[in-house]
Short mmCIF file of C-alpha atoms in Angstrom, two decimals:
data_model
loop_
_atom_site.label_atom_id
_atom_site.label_comp_id
_atom_site.label_asym_id
_atom_site.label_seq_id
_atom_site.Cartn_x
_atom_site.Cartn_y
_atom_site.Cartn_z
CA UNK A 40 -15.93 -3.51 91.47
CA UNK A 41 -17.72 -5.52 94.18
CA UNK A 42 -20.98 -5.44 92.21
CA UNK A 43 -19.17 -6.41 89.00
CA UNK A 44 -17.69 -9.43 90.79
CA UNK A 45 -21.14 -10.38 92.11
CA UNK A 46 -22.59 -10.13 88.59
CA UNK A 47 -19.93 -12.45 87.14
CA UNK A 48 -20.55 -15.00 89.92
CA UNK A 49 -24.22 -15.07 88.90
CA UNK A 50 -23.64 -15.54 85.14
CA UNK A 51 -23.98 -19.20 84.17
CA UNK A 52 -22.34 -18.54 80.79
CA UNK A 53 -19.12 -17.39 82.51
CA UNK A 54 -19.03 -19.76 85.50
CA UNK A 55 -19.40 -23.54 85.32
CA UNK A 56 -20.87 -23.42 88.83
CA UNK A 57 -22.46 -19.99 89.49
CA UNK A 58 -22.03 -19.04 93.16
CA UNK A 59 -24.70 -16.32 93.28
CA UNK A 60 -28.40 -16.69 92.46
CA UNK A 61 -29.27 -13.43 90.73
CA UNK A 62 -32.80 -12.09 90.29
CA UNK A 63 -33.28 -9.40 87.66
CA UNK A 64 -31.14 -8.36 84.70
CA UNK A 65 -27.65 -9.79 85.20
CA UNK A 66 -26.45 -9.26 81.64
CA UNK A 67 -26.39 -11.61 78.68
CA UNK A 68 -23.98 -13.86 76.82
CA UNK A 69 -23.92 -11.23 74.03
CA UNK A 70 -22.21 -8.68 76.25
CA UNK A 71 -25.18 -6.71 77.56
CA UNK A 72 -24.34 -5.25 80.97
CA UNK A 73 -26.26 -5.99 84.15
CA UNK A 74 -28.83 -3.54 85.50
CA UNK A 75 -27.73 -1.11 88.20
CA UNK A 76 -27.55 -2.71 91.63
CA UNK A 77 -30.70 -0.94 92.84
CA UNK A 78 -32.71 -2.98 90.31
CA UNK A 79 -31.34 -6.43 91.09
CA UNK A 80 -31.46 -8.90 93.96
CA UNK A 81 -29.03 -11.66 94.85
CA UNK A 82 -28.63 -14.53 97.26
CA UNK A 83 -26.09 -17.29 97.61
CA UNK A 84 -26.52 -20.49 95.65
CA UNK A 85 -26.95 -23.69 97.68
CA UNK A 86 -23.51 -24.94 96.55
CA UNK A 87 -21.92 -21.73 97.88
CA UNK A 88 -23.41 -22.25 101.32
CA UNK A 89 -22.71 -25.99 101.48
CA UNK A 90 -19.34 -26.22 99.74
CA UNK A 91 -17.73 -22.79 100.07
CA UNK A 92 -18.88 -21.51 103.47
CA UNK A 93 -19.68 -24.60 105.54
CA UNK A 94 -17.80 -24.94 108.86
CA UNK A 95 -16.85 -21.26 109.01
CA UNK A 96 -18.22 -21.32 112.57
CA UNK A 97 -15.84 -24.12 113.58
CA UNK A 98 -12.67 -21.99 113.54
CA UNK A 99 -11.31 -23.85 110.50
CA UNK A 100 -9.74 -20.71 108.97
CA UNK A 101 -8.11 -17.63 110.45
CA UNK A 102 -10.12 -14.42 110.73
CA UNK A 103 -8.41 -11.09 110.06
CA UNK A 104 -9.54 -7.44 110.35
CA UNK A 105 -11.41 -6.09 107.32
CA UNK A 106 -10.28 -3.01 105.36
CA UNK A 107 -11.23 -0.48 108.07
CA UNK A 108 -10.77 -2.85 111.03
CA UNK A 109 -14.42 -2.57 112.09
CA UNK A 110 -15.11 -6.29 111.58
CA UNK A 111 -13.35 -9.61 111.18
CA UNK A 112 -13.40 -11.55 107.93
CA UNK A 113 -12.00 -14.97 106.94
CA UNK A 114 -8.52 -14.79 105.41
CA UNK A 115 -9.62 -17.56 103.03
CA UNK A 116 -12.89 -19.46 102.57
CA UNK A 117 -13.04 -23.12 103.69
CA UNK A 118 -13.86 -24.35 100.18
CA UNK A 119 -14.19 -28.12 99.92
CA UNK A 120 -13.48 -28.39 96.17
CA UNK A 121 -10.59 -26.86 94.19
CA UNK A 122 -12.41 -23.73 92.96
CA UNK A 123 -9.33 -22.73 90.97
CA UNK A 124 -10.08 -25.68 88.67
CA UNK A 125 -13.88 -25.75 89.01
CA UNK A 126 -14.64 -22.14 88.01
CA UNK A 127 -11.25 -21.18 86.65
CA UNK A 128 -9.80 -17.71 87.15
CA UNK A 129 -8.71 -14.78 85.05
CA UNK A 130 -7.27 -11.46 86.06
CA UNK A 131 -4.37 -9.08 85.90
CA UNK A 132 -2.22 -7.91 88.81
CA UNK A 133 0.99 -5.90 88.99
CA UNK A 134 3.11 -7.36 86.22
CA UNK A 135 1.27 -10.70 86.38
CA UNK A 136 -1.77 -12.29 84.79
CA UNK A 137 -3.63 -15.52 85.35
CA UNK A 138 -5.94 -17.43 83.03
CA UNK A 139 -7.26 -20.80 84.22
CA UNK A 140 -10.10 -22.55 82.35
CA UNK A 141 -13.11 -24.02 84.20
CA UNK A 142 -13.44 -27.80 84.63
CA UNK A 143 -16.13 -30.39 85.37
CA UNK A 144 -16.93 -31.01 89.05
CA UNK A 145 -17.30 -34.81 88.71
CA UNK A 146 -13.95 -35.13 86.94
CA UNK A 147 -12.19 -32.91 89.51
CA UNK A 148 -13.53 -35.01 92.42
CA UNK A 149 -12.44 -38.25 90.73
CA UNK A 150 -8.94 -36.83 90.08
CA UNK A 151 -8.55 -35.63 93.69
CA UNK A 152 -9.60 -39.07 94.99
CA UNK A 153 -7.16 -40.76 92.60
CA UNK A 154 -4.34 -38.56 93.95
CA UNK A 155 -5.35 -39.42 97.54
CA UNK A 156 -5.02 -43.13 96.74
CA UNK A 157 -1.68 -42.66 94.96
CA UNK A 158 0.44 -39.55 95.60
CA UNK A 159 2.86 -40.64 92.86
CA UNK A 160 0.20 -40.47 90.13
CA UNK A 161 1.40 -38.58 87.05
CA UNK A 162 -0.37 -35.73 85.27
CA UNK A 163 -1.12 -38.24 82.51
CA UNK A 164 -2.73 -40.48 85.14
CA UNK A 165 -4.81 -37.56 86.45
CA UNK A 166 -5.97 -36.84 82.90
CA UNK A 167 -7.76 -40.19 82.84
CA UNK A 168 -10.21 -38.40 85.11
CA UNK A 169 -9.90 -34.74 84.03
CA UNK A 170 -10.25 -35.00 80.26
CA UNK A 171 -9.72 -31.28 79.73
CA UNK A 172 -11.47 -27.96 80.32
CA UNK A 173 -15.26 -27.87 80.52
CA UNK A 174 -16.50 -24.46 79.40
CA UNK A 175 -20.02 -23.34 80.34
CA UNK A 176 -20.64 -22.41 76.68
CA UNK A 177 -19.75 -25.94 75.51
CA UNK A 178 -17.84 -26.05 72.24
CA UNK A 179 -15.17 -28.47 71.04
CA UNK A 180 -11.53 -28.48 72.18
CA UNK A 181 -9.69 -29.59 69.04
CA UNK A 182 -6.07 -29.95 70.24
CA UNK A 183 -6.38 -32.79 72.75
CA UNK A 184 -2.74 -33.84 72.27
CA UNK A 185 -1.53 -30.46 73.59
CA UNK A 186 -3.44 -30.74 76.88
CA UNK A 187 -0.88 -32.99 78.61
CA UNK A 188 1.88 -30.41 78.13
CA UNK A 189 -0.46 -27.60 79.25
CA UNK A 190 -1.42 -29.44 82.45
CA UNK A 191 2.21 -30.36 83.20
CA UNK A 192 3.66 -26.86 82.69
CA UNK A 193 0.61 -24.74 83.55
CA UNK A 194 0.89 -22.72 80.32
CA UNK A 195 -0.22 -23.19 76.73
CA UNK A 196 -2.98 -22.54 74.22
CA UNK A 197 -6.29 -24.40 73.94
CA UNK A 198 -8.05 -24.26 70.57
CA UNK A 199 -11.84 -24.24 70.80
CA UNK A 200 -14.44 -24.43 68.06
CA UNK A 201 -18.13 -23.71 68.12
CA UNK A 202 -20.51 -26.59 67.50
CA UNK A 203 -22.16 -26.46 64.08
CA UNK A 204 -25.18 -28.54 63.02
CA UNK A 205 -26.82 -28.85 59.62
CA UNK A 206 -30.60 -28.57 59.37
CA UNK A 207 -32.69 -29.23 56.25
CA UNK A 208 -35.40 -26.79 55.29
CA UNK A 209 -38.08 -26.65 52.61
CA UNK A 210 -37.25 -26.83 48.92
CA UNK A 211 -33.86 -28.42 49.62
CA UNK A 212 -32.59 -25.43 51.56
CA UNK A 213 -29.91 -26.03 54.19
CA UNK A 214 -29.20 -24.15 57.38
CA UNK A 215 -25.96 -24.05 59.32
CA UNK A 216 -26.93 -23.73 62.99
CA UNK A 217 -24.33 -22.78 65.61
CA UNK A 218 -25.58 -24.22 68.91
CA UNK A 219 -22.43 -23.78 70.99
CA UNK A 220 -19.79 -21.06 70.78
CA UNK A 221 -16.12 -20.92 71.85
CA UNK A 222 -15.75 -19.58 75.40
CA UNK A 223 -13.69 -16.51 74.31
CA UNK A 224 -16.54 -15.48 71.98
CA UNK A 225 -18.93 -14.52 74.81
CA UNK A 226 -19.69 -10.84 75.02
CA UNK A 227 -19.04 -8.41 72.21
CA UNK A 228 -17.31 -11.08 70.10
CA UNK A 229 -20.71 -12.58 69.16
CA UNK A 230 -21.60 -9.30 67.45
CA UNK A 231 -18.15 -9.25 65.83
CA UNK A 232 -18.73 -12.80 64.54
CA UNK A 233 -22.02 -11.76 62.90
CA UNK A 234 -20.27 -8.77 61.29
CA UNK A 235 -17.40 -10.97 60.09
CA UNK A 236 -19.86 -13.38 58.43
CA UNK A 237 -21.60 -10.44 56.75
CA UNK A 238 -18.16 -9.25 55.58
CA UNK A 239 -17.41 -12.66 54.04
CA UNK A 240 -20.71 -12.50 52.10
CA UNK A 241 -20.01 -8.96 50.88
CA UNK A 242 -16.48 -9.85 49.77
CA UNK A 243 -17.90 -12.81 47.79
CA UNK A 244 -15.88 -15.32 49.86
CA UNK A 245 -19.11 -16.87 51.12
CA UNK A 246 -21.73 -16.19 48.43
CA UNK A 247 -23.63 -19.33 49.46
CA UNK A 248 -24.80 -17.64 52.67
CA UNK A 249 -28.18 -16.02 51.99
CA UNK A 250 -29.11 -14.81 55.46
CA UNK A 251 -27.81 -14.78 59.02
CA UNK A 252 -29.93 -14.45 62.16
CA UNK A 253 -29.22 -14.68 65.87
CA UNK A 254 -32.08 -16.69 67.39
CA UNK A 255 -30.39 -17.19 70.76
CA UNK A 256 -32.58 -17.14 73.88
CA UNK A 257 -32.53 -18.19 77.52
CA UNK A 258 -32.78 -21.78 76.28
CA UNK A 259 -29.36 -21.51 74.62
CA UNK A 260 -27.31 -20.29 71.68
CA UNK A 261 -28.76 -20.54 68.19
CA UNK A 262 -27.14 -18.60 65.34
CA UNK A 263 -28.65 -19.61 61.99
CA UNK A 264 -26.98 -19.22 58.58
CA UNK A 265 -29.32 -19.81 55.65
CA UNK A 266 -27.52 -21.35 52.65
CA UNK A 267 -28.29 -21.50 48.96
CA UNK A 268 -29.54 -24.77 47.55
CA UNK A 269 -26.65 -27.18 46.88
CA UNK A 270 -24.12 -25.19 48.93
CA UNK A 271 -20.90 -26.94 50.01
CA UNK A 272 -21.55 -27.17 53.76
CA UNK A 273 -18.07 -28.47 54.65
CA UNK A 274 -16.34 -25.64 52.77
CA UNK A 275 -18.47 -22.97 54.45
CA UNK A 276 -17.92 -24.51 57.90
CA UNK A 277 -14.13 -24.56 57.36
CA UNK A 278 -14.30 -20.98 56.07
CA UNK A 279 -16.03 -19.90 59.29
CA UNK A 280 -13.43 -21.71 61.42
CA UNK A 281 -10.60 -20.11 59.42
CA UNK A 282 -11.85 -16.55 58.93
CA UNK A 283 -14.01 -15.85 62.01
CA UNK A 284 -13.91 -16.39 65.77
CA UNK A 285 -15.92 -19.61 65.47
CA UNK A 286 -12.52 -21.19 66.17
CA UNK A 287 -10.69 -19.32 68.88
CA UNK A 288 -7.80 -19.74 71.31
CA UNK A 289 -7.90 -19.77 75.10
CA UNK A 290 -4.48 -18.90 76.51
CA UNK A 291 -3.75 -20.86 79.68
CA UNK A 292 -1.49 -19.42 82.37
CA UNK A 293 -2.17 -21.21 85.65
CA UNK A 294 -0.62 -18.61 87.94
CA UNK A 295 -1.83 -18.68 91.55
CA UNK A 296 -0.76 -17.53 94.99
CA UNK A 297 0.84 -20.57 96.63
CA UNK A 298 2.17 -20.21 100.20
CA UNK A 299 2.01 -16.43 99.85
CA UNK A 300 3.88 -16.08 96.58
CA UNK A 301 2.84 -16.23 92.90
CA UNK A 302 3.64 -19.53 91.22
CA UNK A 303 2.76 -21.16 87.90
CA UNK A 304 1.18 -24.49 88.84
CA UNK A 305 0.55 -27.65 86.91
CA UNK A 306 -2.59 -29.76 87.40
CA UNK A 307 -0.94 -32.02 89.97
CA UNK A 308 0.47 -29.05 91.94
CA UNK A 309 -3.00 -27.50 92.27
CA UNK A 310 -4.44 -30.77 93.60
CA UNK A 311 -1.50 -31.14 96.04
CA UNK A 312 -2.02 -27.65 97.47
CA UNK A 313 -5.77 -28.21 97.62
CA UNK A 314 -5.42 -31.45 99.60
CA UNK A 315 -2.90 -29.91 102.02
CA UNK A 316 -5.52 -27.23 102.65
CA UNK A 317 -8.26 -29.86 103.13
CA UNK A 318 -6.23 -31.81 105.70
CA UNK A 319 -5.58 -28.55 107.56
CA UNK A 320 -9.30 -27.63 107.48
CA UNK A 321 -10.37 -31.09 108.62
CA UNK A 322 -7.80 -31.13 111.44
CA UNK A 323 -9.00 -27.76 112.76
CA UNK A 324 -12.66 -28.76 112.39
CA UNK A 325 -12.32 -32.00 114.36
CA UNK A 326 -10.10 -30.39 117.00
CA UNK A 327 -12.94 -27.92 117.60
CA UNK A 328 -15.57 -30.69 117.63
CA UNK A 329 -13.43 -32.83 119.97
CA UNK A 330 -12.98 -29.90 122.37
CA UNK A 331 -16.77 -29.43 122.46
CA UNK A 332 -17.40 -33.13 123.10
CA UNK A 333 -14.77 -33.24 125.87
CA UNK A 334 -16.48 -30.25 127.46
CA UNK A 335 -19.84 -32.06 127.23
CA UNK A 336 -18.28 -35.21 128.72
CA UNK A 337 -16.92 -33.20 131.64
CA UNK A 338 -20.33 -31.64 132.37
CA UNK A 339 -22.24 -34.91 131.90
CA UNK A 340 -19.94 -36.81 134.25
CA UNK A 341 -20.25 -34.00 136.79
CA UNK A 342 -24.06 -34.15 136.65
CA UNK A 343 -24.07 -37.95 136.86
CA UNK A 344 -21.85 -37.83 139.92
CA UNK A 345 -23.95 -35.01 141.43
CA UNK A 346 -27.20 -36.98 141.13
CA UNK A 347 -25.66 -39.74 143.25
CA UNK A 348 -25.03 -37.27 146.11
CA UNK A 349 -27.92 -34.91 145.45
CA UNK A 350 -28.97 -34.78 149.13
CA UNK A 351 -25.50 -33.54 150.15
CA UNK A 352 -25.52 -30.91 147.38
CA UNK A 353 -28.96 -29.63 148.47
CA UNK A 354 -27.66 -29.43 152.05
CA UNK A 355 -24.65 -27.37 150.83
CA UNK A 356 -26.93 -25.03 148.87
CA UNK A 357 -29.32 -24.53 151.80
CA UNK A 358 -26.46 -23.94 154.28
CA UNK A 359 -24.50 -21.48 152.06
CA UNK A 360 -24.80 -17.69 152.40
CA UNK A 361 -24.26 -17.06 148.66
CA UNK A 362 -23.60 -18.85 145.36
CA UNK A 363 -19.87 -18.09 145.50
CA UNK A 364 -19.58 -19.98 148.82
CA UNK A 365 -21.54 -22.96 147.47
CA UNK A 366 -19.43 -23.09 144.30
CA UNK A 367 -16.18 -22.97 146.31
CA UNK A 368 -17.39 -25.92 148.40
CA UNK A 369 -18.26 -27.96 145.30
CA UNK A 370 -14.88 -27.26 143.70
CA UNK A 371 -12.41 -27.32 146.63
CA UNK A 372 -14.32 -28.77 149.59
CA UNK A 373 -14.22 -25.43 151.48
CA UNK A 374 -16.89 -25.86 154.17
CA UNK A 375 -16.14 -22.78 156.27
CA UNK A 376 -19.28 -20.67 156.92
CA UNK A 377 -21.67 -23.33 155.60
CA UNK A 378 -24.24 -24.83 157.99
CA UNK A 379 -24.47 -28.63 157.83
CA UNK A 380 -26.96 -30.95 159.54
CA UNK A 381 -24.18 -33.26 160.68
CA UNK A 382 -20.41 -33.65 160.91
CA UNK A 383 -20.66 -36.56 158.45
CA UNK A 384 -22.19 -34.24 155.84
CA UNK A 385 -19.46 -31.64 156.44
CA UNK A 386 -16.77 -34.31 156.08
CA UNK A 387 -18.32 -35.59 152.84
CA UNK A 388 -18.56 -32.01 151.51
CA UNK A 389 -14.90 -31.34 152.29
CA UNK A 390 -13.93 -34.18 149.92
CA UNK A 391 -15.72 -32.66 146.88
CA UNK A 392 -13.54 -31.71 143.89
CA UNK A 393 -15.79 -30.85 140.96
CA UNK A 394 -14.25 -28.77 138.15
CA UNK A 395 -15.42 -25.19 137.66
CA UNK A 396 -17.43 -26.19 134.58
CA UNK A 397 -19.07 -29.07 136.49
CA UNK A 398 -19.82 -26.87 139.52
CA UNK A 399 -21.46 -24.24 137.28
CA UNK A 400 -23.61 -26.92 135.58
CA UNK A 401 -24.66 -28.37 138.96
CA UNK A 402 -25.68 -24.94 140.26
CA UNK A 403 -27.68 -24.30 137.08
CA UNK A 404 -29.30 -27.76 137.07
CA UNK A 405 -33.08 -27.83 137.43
CA UNK A 406 -34.72 -30.29 139.80
CA UNK A 407 -36.77 -31.99 137.05
CA UNK A 408 -33.46 -33.40 135.76
CA UNK A 409 -33.65 -35.86 138.67
CA UNK A 410 -36.67 -37.63 137.11
CA UNK A 411 -35.85 -41.18 136.07
CA UNK A 412 -36.42 -40.62 132.36
CA UNK A 413 -34.24 -37.52 132.42
CA UNK A 414 -31.48 -39.55 134.06
CA UNK A 415 -31.78 -42.19 131.32
CA UNK A 416 -31.48 -39.47 128.68
CA UNK A 417 -28.35 -38.14 130.41
CA UNK A 418 -26.78 -41.61 130.35
CA UNK A 419 -27.64 -42.02 126.64
CA UNK A 420 -26.17 -38.60 125.85
CA UNK A 421 -23.02 -39.57 127.72
CA UNK A 422 -22.68 -42.78 125.69
CA UNK A 423 -23.13 -40.81 122.45
CA UNK A 424 -20.54 -38.27 123.61
CA UNK A 425 -17.99 -41.02 124.33
CA UNK A 426 -18.57 -42.49 120.86
CA UNK A 427 -18.09 -39.07 119.24
CA UNK A 428 -14.87 -38.52 121.21
CA UNK A 429 -13.51 -41.90 120.08
CA UNK A 430 -14.48 -41.14 116.47
CA UNK A 431 -12.96 -37.64 116.46
CA UNK A 432 -9.73 -38.85 118.08
CA UNK A 433 -9.46 -41.58 115.44
CA UNK A 434 -9.88 -39.00 112.64
CA UNK A 435 -7.26 -36.70 114.17
CA UNK A 436 -4.73 -39.44 114.96
CA UNK A 437 -5.19 -41.65 111.89
CA UNK A 438 -4.35 -40.24 108.43
CA UNK A 439 -6.44 -42.94 106.69
CA UNK A 440 -9.50 -42.06 108.76
CA UNK A 441 -9.14 -38.38 107.88
CA UNK A 442 -8.71 -39.28 104.20
CA UNK A 443 -11.95 -41.30 104.36
CA UNK A 444 -13.79 -38.25 105.79
CA UNK A 445 -12.47 -35.96 103.03
CA UNK A 446 -13.24 -38.57 100.37
CA UNK A 447 -16.80 -39.04 101.69
CA UNK A 448 -17.35 -35.26 101.64
CA UNK A 449 -16.17 -35.11 98.02
CA UNK A 450 -18.50 -37.98 97.06
CA UNK A 451 -21.49 -36.21 98.61
CA UNK A 452 -20.62 -32.96 96.81
CA UNK A 453 -20.29 -34.83 93.51
CA UNK A 454 -23.60 -36.63 94.04
CA UNK A 455 -25.45 -33.40 94.92
CA UNK A 456 -23.99 -30.92 92.42
CA UNK A 457 -22.90 -33.02 89.45
CA UNK A 458 -23.40 -31.43 86.02
CA UNK A 459 -22.81 -33.33 82.74
CA UNK A 460 -19.78 -32.28 80.69
CA UNK A 461 -20.58 -29.62 78.09
CA UNK A 462 -17.30 -29.32 76.15
CA UNK A 463 -16.14 -32.11 73.82
CA UNK A 464 -12.43 -33.00 73.78
CA UNK A 465 -11.13 -34.15 70.39
CA UNK A 466 -8.14 -34.21 68.08
CA UNK A 467 -9.16 -32.41 64.91
CA UNK A 468 -6.93 -31.27 62.08
CA UNK A 469 -6.70 -27.61 61.12
CA UNK A 470 -9.58 -26.25 59.08
CA UNK A 471 -8.70 -26.47 55.38
CA UNK A 472 -10.21 -23.83 53.11
CA UNK A 473 -9.35 -23.02 49.53
CA UNK A 474 -10.53 -19.75 48.08
CA UNK A 475 -12.47 -20.07 44.88
CA UNK A 476 -10.80 -18.41 41.95
CA UNK A 477 -12.91 -15.94 40.11
#
């Protein structure tokens, strides 16, 4: 099951944004299975590393024991886009099923940013940005008017048609070329479509079709129907929509686990949950970064203070019997057992109160750090640390600043991984076909 999941994540005809870069035979759009795992190789796509796994090292999500408690694994990935919308989801659990269509990354980012600017935006308002599903196989969604209800309730049916083009051949011949197929047709249903067309020819419902060939390749889908001279192209196209899977239905049921329980979500609900998650991730990330910068500040200020009294510190080190004694003197001013050159030095040492972290850094400091240029670098680092601390505190304390960070991240993701929309969204009437009377 793990390998099957990996295979699906590598198939660009199933996922709008494949998450795995597969090398070898990973199956085909016509339903061919992938090669056994010993014959294939896989690595993560760049988007997976940058958008799905980034900041895992910053304690942004909880880690839990894995199935046999030998390792820790993240309870959830710190994904920076709503993957539920981007790649969709389909699956069956105990008494429940989910079916969420994939969407376009650019449109999702624009909708999320619109919600951030106005939390009261309606689903209709969000649909100015998310026009509808964007299937990796393209096709045409023909019931645009139904999408609003689907996105409000989280359930409904999307009608999708394949894209048909007419090509002219020699001697007035015409060819119907299917260049995009409905998303539910991928797999064995392509073979079924070819058989259905052959059945229509045999039953004399489509006598104008002379030949059918599947010329699809890695470059894309291309199913060619050769027609008799003077054939009624519109009638045949409508016949295919009516009698075959060239027009199909995608049942939407946007069921997801929200706050630990299954819930049917509308478009706005998904974005709300996603942004709550993003604010939580960003808070944890910048708390971790702030803690690191405060630690650096503490050490830097300790070293800066130490360089001003370096002679006294060297005297403490030379007069101490062991490192523990020297460290205690630096932290608490305990001078007992340490040999000093003068009472003044002993008095000055008794006033020291470095923190444990500062004392450790001082004891580990190398003498070349006392060179002028090294001191300048320390001062510059300290200034940069103070700026970072101010910036991180502003992000953590100011909701608008955090929103700007999240918005900037989304813009960068959109700029880097944008893909043009493949599926057209239209309002088209039902295919009308009248059978010819013998």
